[in-house]
Each structure stands twice: as structure tokens, then as C-alpha cells.
PDB file of C-alpha atoms in Angstrom:
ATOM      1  CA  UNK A   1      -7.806   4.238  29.186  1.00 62.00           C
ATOM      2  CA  UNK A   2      -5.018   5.849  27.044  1.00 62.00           C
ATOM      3  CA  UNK A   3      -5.832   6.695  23.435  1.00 67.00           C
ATOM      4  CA  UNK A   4      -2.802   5.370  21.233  1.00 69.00           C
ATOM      5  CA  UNK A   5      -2.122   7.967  18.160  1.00 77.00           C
ATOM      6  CA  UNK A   6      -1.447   4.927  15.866  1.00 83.00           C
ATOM      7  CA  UNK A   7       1.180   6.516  12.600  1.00 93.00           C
ATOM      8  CA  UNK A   8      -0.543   6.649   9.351  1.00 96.00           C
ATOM      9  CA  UNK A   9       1.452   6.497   6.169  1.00 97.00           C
ATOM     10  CA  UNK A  10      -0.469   7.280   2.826  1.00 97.00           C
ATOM     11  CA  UNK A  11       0.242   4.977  -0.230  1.00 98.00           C
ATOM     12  CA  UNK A  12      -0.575   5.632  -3.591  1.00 98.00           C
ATOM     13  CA  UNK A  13      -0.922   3.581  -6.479  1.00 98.00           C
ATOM     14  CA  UNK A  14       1.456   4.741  -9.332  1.00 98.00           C
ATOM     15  CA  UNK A  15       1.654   1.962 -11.917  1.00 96.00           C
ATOM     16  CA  UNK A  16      -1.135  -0.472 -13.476  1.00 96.00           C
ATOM     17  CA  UNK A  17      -1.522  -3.958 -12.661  1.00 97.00           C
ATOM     18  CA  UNK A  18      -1.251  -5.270 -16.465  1.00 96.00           C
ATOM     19  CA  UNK A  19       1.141  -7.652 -16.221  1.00 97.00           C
ATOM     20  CA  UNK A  20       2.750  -8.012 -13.039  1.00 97.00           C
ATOM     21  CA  UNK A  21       2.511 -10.738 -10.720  1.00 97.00           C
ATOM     22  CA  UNK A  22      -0.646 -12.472  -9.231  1.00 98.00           C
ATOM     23  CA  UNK A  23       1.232 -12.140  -5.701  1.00 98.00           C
ATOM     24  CA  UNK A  24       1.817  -8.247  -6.133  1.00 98.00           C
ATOM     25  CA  UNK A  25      -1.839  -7.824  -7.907  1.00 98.00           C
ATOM     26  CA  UNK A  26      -3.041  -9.738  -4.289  1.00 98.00           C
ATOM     27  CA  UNK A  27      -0.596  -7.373  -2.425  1.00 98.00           C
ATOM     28  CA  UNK A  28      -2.088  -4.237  -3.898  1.00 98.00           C
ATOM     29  CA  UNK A  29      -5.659  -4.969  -2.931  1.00 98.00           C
ATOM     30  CA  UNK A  30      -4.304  -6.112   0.220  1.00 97.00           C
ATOM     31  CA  UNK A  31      -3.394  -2.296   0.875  1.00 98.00           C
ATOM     32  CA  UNK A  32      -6.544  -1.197  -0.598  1.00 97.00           C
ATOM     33  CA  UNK A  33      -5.629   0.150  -3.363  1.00 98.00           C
ATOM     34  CA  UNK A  34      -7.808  -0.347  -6.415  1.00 96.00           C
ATOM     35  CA  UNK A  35      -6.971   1.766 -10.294  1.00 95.00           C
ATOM     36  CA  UNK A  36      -3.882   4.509 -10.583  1.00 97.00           C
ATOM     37  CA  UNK A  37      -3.946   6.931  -8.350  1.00 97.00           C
ATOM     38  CA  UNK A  38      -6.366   5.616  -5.935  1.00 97.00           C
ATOM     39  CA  UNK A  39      -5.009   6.539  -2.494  1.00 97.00           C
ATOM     40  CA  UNK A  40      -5.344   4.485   0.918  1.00 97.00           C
ATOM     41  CA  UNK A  41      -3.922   5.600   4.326  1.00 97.00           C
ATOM     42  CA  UNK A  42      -2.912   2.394   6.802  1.00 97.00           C
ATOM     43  CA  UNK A  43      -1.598   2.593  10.084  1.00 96.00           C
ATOM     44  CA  UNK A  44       2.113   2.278   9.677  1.00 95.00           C
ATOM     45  CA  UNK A  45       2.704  -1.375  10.894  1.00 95.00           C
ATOM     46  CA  UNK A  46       5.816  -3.353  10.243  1.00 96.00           C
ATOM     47  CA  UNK A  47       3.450  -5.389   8.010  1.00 97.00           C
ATOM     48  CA  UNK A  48       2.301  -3.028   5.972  1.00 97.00           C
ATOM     49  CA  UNK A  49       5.486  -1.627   5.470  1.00 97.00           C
ATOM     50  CA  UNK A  50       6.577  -5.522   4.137  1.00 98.00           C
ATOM     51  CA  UNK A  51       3.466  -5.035   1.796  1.00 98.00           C
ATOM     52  CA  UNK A  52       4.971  -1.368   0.447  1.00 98.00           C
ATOM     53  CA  UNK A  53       8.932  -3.046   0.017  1.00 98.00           C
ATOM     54  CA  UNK A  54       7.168  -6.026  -1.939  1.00 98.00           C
ATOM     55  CA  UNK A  55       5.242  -3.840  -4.614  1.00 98.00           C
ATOM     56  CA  UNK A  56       7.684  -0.554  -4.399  1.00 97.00           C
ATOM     57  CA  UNK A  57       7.405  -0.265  -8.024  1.00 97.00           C
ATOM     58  CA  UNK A  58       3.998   0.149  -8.207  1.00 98.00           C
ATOM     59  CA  UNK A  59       3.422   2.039  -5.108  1.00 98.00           C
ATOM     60  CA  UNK A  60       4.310   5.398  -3.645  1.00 98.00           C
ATOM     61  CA  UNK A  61       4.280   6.278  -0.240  1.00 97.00           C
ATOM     62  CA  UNK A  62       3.275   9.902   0.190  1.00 92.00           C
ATOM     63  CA  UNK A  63       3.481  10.419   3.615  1.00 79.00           C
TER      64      UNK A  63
END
């Protein structure tokens, strides 16, 4: 058995949820992210990275 060294990427929440869409708020838990600043690292998968492009403006990716 061969361990896989899955990528991480590290998001960050930036912006607060008051007033954006129900689909983004949905998104943004969906990454784990919970009040400003809160930080979640996810493997970097080509649907997470959908998840970051879709809330960009709320999120920042920090590495």
C-alpha cells in the first residue's frame, strides 16, 4: 500500500454572509467555514475548487 500525499489548500472566510445568496451561504458551510476569519483546510479537489470560484468574493484561499 502506497500512501497518497493528497494537496491541501487553506480557505479563509473574508466577508459576512448578511445578504448574499442562500446558494453561496450553503456553499460556505459546505467548505466548513463558519464566522469571518474562520479558516478550513480541504484537500484540493476539482470540486472544491468549483466551491472556491462560486463564493470568490467571500473567500480567500491562503495557500
Amino acid at each position: 500500500m502506497a500512501k497518497t500525499t493528497a494537496k491541501k489548500v487553506k480557505v479563509t472566510l473574508v466577508m459576512g454572509l448578511i445578504g448574499t445568496r442562500e446558494t453561496h451561504r450553503a456553499t460556505v458551510r459546505g467548505l466548513g467555514l463558519r464566522g469571518i476569519n474562520s479558516v478550513s483546510e480541504l484537500e484540493d479537489t476539482p470540486s472544491v475548487r468549483g466551491m472556491i470560484n462560486k463564493v470568490s468574493y467571500l473567500v480567500k484561499v491562503v495557500s
